[in-house]
Short mmCIF file of C-alpha atoms and ligand atoms in Angstrom, two decimals:
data_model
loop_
_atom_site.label_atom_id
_atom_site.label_comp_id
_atom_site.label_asym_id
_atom_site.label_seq_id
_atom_site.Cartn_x
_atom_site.Cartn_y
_atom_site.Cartn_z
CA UNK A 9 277.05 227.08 173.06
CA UNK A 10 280.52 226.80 174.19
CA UNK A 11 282.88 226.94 170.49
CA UNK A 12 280.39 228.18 167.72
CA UNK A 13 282.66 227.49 164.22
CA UNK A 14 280.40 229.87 163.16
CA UNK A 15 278.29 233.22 164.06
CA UNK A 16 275.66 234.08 161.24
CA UNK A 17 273.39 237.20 161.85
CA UNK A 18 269.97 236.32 160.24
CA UNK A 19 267.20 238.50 159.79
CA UNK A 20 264.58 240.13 157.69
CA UNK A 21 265.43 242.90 154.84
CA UNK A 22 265.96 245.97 156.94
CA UNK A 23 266.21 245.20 160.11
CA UNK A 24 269.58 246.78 160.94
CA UNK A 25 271.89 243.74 160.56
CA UNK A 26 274.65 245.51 158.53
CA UNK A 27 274.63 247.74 161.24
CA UNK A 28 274.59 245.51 164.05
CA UNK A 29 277.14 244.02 161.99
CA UNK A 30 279.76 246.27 161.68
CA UNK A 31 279.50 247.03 165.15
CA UNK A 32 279.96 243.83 166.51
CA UNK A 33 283.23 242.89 163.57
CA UNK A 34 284.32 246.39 163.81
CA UNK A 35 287.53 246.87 161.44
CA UNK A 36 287.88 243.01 160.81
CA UNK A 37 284.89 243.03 158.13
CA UNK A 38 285.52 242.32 154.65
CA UNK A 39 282.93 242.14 151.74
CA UNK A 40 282.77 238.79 149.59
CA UNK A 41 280.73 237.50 146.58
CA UNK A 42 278.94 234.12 147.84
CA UNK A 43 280.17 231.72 144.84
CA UNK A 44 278.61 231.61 141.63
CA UNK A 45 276.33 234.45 142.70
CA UNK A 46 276.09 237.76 142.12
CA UNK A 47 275.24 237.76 146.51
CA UNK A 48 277.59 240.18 148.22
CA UNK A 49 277.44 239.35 151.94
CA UNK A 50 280.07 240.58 154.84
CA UNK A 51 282.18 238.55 157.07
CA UNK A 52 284.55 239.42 160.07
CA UNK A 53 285.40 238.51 163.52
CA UNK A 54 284.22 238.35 166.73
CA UNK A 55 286.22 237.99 169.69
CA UNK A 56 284.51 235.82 172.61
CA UNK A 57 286.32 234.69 175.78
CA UNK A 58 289.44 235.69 173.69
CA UNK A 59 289.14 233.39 170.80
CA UNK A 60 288.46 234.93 167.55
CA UNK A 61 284.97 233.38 165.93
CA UNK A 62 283.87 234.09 162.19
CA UNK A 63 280.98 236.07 161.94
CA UNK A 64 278.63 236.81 158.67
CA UNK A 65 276.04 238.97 157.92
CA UNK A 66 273.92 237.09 156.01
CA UNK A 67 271.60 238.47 152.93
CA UNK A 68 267.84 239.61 153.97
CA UNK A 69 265.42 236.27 154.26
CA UNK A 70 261.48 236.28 155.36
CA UNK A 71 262.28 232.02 155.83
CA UNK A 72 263.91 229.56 155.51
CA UNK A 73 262.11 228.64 152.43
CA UNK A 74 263.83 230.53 150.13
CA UNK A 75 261.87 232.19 147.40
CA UNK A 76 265.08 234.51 145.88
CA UNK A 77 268.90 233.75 144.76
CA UNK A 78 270.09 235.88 148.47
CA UNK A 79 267.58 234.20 150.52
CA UNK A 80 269.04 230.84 148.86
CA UNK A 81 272.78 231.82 150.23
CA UNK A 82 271.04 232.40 153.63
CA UNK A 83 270.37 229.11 154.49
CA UNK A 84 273.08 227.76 153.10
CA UNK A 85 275.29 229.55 154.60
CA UNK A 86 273.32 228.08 157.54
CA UNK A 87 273.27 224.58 156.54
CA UNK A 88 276.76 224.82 155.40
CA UNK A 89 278.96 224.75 158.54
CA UNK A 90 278.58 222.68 161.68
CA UNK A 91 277.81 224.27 165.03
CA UNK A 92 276.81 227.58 163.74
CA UNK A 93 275.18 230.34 165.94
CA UNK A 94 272.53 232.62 165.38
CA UNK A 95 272.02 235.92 165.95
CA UNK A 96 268.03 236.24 164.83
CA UNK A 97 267.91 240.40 164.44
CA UNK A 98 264.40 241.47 164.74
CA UNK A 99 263.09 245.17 163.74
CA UNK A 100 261.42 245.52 167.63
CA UNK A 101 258.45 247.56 165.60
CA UNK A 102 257.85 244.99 163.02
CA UNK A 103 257.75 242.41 165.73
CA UNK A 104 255.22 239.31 165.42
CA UNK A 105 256.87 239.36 161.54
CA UNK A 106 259.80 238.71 162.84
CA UNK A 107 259.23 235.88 165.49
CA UNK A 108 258.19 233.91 162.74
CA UNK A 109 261.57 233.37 161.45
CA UNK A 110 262.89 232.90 164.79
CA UNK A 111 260.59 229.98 165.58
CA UNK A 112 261.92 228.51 161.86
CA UNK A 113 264.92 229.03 163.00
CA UNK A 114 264.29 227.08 166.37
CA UNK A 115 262.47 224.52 164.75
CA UNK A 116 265.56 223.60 162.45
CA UNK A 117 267.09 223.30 165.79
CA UNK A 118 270.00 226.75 165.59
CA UNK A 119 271.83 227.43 168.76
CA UNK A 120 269.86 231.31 169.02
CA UNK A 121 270.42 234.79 170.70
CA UNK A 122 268.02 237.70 169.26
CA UNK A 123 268.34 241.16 169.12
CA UNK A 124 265.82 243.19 169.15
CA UNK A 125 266.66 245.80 167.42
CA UNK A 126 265.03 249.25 166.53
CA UNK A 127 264.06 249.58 169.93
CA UNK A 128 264.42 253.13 169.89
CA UNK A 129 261.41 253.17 166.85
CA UNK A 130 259.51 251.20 169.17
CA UNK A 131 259.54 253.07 172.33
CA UNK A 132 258.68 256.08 169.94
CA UNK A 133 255.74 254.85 168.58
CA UNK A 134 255.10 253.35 172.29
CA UNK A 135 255.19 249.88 171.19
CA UNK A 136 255.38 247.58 174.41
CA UNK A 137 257.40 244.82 174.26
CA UNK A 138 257.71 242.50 177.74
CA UNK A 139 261.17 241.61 177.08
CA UNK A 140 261.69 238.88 179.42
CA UNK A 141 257.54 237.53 178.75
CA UNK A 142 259.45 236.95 174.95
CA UNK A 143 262.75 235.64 176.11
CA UNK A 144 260.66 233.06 178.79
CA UNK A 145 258.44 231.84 175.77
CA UNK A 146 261.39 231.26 173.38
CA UNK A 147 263.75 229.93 175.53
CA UNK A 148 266.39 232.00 174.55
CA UNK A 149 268.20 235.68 175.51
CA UNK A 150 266.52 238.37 173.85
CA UNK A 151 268.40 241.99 174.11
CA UNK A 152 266.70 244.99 173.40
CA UNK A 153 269.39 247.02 171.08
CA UNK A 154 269.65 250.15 168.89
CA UNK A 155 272.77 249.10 166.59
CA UNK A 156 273.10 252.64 165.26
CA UNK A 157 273.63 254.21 168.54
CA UNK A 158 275.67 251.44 169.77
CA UNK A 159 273.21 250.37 172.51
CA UNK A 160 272.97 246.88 173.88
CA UNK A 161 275.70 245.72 172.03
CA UNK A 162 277.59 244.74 174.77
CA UNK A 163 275.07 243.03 176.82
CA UNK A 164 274.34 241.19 173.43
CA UNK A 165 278.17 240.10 173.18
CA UNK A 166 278.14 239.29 176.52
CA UNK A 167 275.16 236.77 176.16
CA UNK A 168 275.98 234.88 172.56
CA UNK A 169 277.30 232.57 175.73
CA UNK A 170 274.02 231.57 176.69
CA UNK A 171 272.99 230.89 173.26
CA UNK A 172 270.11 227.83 173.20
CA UNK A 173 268.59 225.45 171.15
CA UNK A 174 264.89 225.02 172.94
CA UNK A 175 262.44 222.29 171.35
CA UNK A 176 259.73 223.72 169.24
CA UNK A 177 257.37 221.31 170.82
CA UNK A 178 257.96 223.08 174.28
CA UNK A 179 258.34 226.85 172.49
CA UNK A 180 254.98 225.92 170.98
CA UNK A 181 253.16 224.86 174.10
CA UNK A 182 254.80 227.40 176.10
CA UNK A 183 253.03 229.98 173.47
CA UNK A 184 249.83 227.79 173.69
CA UNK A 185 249.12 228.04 177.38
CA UNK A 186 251.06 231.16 178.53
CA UNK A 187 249.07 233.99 176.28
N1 GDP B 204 266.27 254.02 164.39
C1 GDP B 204 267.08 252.99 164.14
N2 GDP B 204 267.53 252.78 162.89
C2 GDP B 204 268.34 251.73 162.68
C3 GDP B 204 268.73 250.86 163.73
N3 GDP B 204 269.53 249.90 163.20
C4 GDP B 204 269.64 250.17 161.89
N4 GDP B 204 268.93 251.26 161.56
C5 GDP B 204 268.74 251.84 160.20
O1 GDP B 204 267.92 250.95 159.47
C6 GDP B 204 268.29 250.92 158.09
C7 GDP B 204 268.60 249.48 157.67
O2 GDP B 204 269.77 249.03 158.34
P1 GDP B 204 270.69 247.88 157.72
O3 GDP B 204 271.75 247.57 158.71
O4 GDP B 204 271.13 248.24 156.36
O5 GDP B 204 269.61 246.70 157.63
P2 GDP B 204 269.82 245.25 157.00
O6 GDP B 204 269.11 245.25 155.69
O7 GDP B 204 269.11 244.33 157.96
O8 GDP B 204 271.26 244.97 156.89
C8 GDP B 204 269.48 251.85 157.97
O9 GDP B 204 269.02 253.09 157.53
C9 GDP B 204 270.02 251.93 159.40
O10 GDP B 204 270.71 253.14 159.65
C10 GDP B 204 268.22 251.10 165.05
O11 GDP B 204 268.48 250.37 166.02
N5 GDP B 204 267.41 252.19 165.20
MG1 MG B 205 272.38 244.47 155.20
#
């Protein structure tokens, strides 16, 4: 996408977004209460190709059907602005949970990147993870990252450029006939 208004980091409970966060806003975040809630949720800036885009961390959702107040002020602070990007965080070891949301969020039609995080859990517990077998099927980049060591955060940064909105109808089939 070539001028998101918007970056929102959206992932499970957990996953490392505050983390991944505050490393990608650095000193620009700032805490705020999502109105008429009792929601805290961060927001900063993120500097791409030199312009300075709004980014949010957005509270903990399983879907996009919320079932609590924060998951509520997830999507919409989705729905709310136009052209927003995602950043879909997944916890690499809690994996297959996590592409579920991602395909919601594909099927709603986001501009996505994801991140999957943790990766340093999952190469402990020698979870295998064909990067670029998951990016082909989704149709978007996928970056392996640890946010608390600072790795891949770059290389994330770098490709929030290349962020896509695929079809689900292709995603779908793609996951139909290529497993
Ligand atoms: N091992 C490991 N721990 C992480 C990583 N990212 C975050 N964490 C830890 O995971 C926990 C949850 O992180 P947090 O950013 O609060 O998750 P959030 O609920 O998604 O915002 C914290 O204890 C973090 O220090 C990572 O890449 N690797
Ligand atoms: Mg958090």
């Amino acid at each position: 996408m070539s001028d998101p208004s918007q970056i929102l980091l959206v992932g499970h409970p957990n996953v490392g977004k505050s983390v991944l966060f505050n490393r990608l806003a650095g000193a620009s975040a700032t805490e705020s209460n999502y109105p008429g809630t009792t929601v805290d949720y961060a927001e900063g800036e993120l500097v791409i190709d030199g312009d300075p885009i709004p980014i949010i961390d957005t509270p903990g959702t399983f879907s996009l059907d919320p079932r609590d107040r924060a998951e509520e002020v997830t999507v919409e602070l989705l729905e709310d602005a136009a052209d927003v990007l995602v950043v879909g965080v997944i916890d690499a070891t809690r994996f297959e949970r996590g592409l579920n949301l991602m395909l919601e969020l594909i099927e709603r039609g986001y501009e996505l990147v994801v991140a999957l995080n943790m990766w340093d859990q999952a190469c402990r517990k020698g979870i295998d993870i064909d990067v670029d077998r998951v990016e082909w099927l989704l149709g978007v980049p996928v970056v392996p990252a640890v946010a608390t060591e600072g790795r891949g955060i770059k290389t994330l940064q770098r490709r929030i450029d290349e962020a896509h909105a695929p079809s689900i109808e292709q995603v779908q089939t793609r996951v139909r006939n290529g497993s």
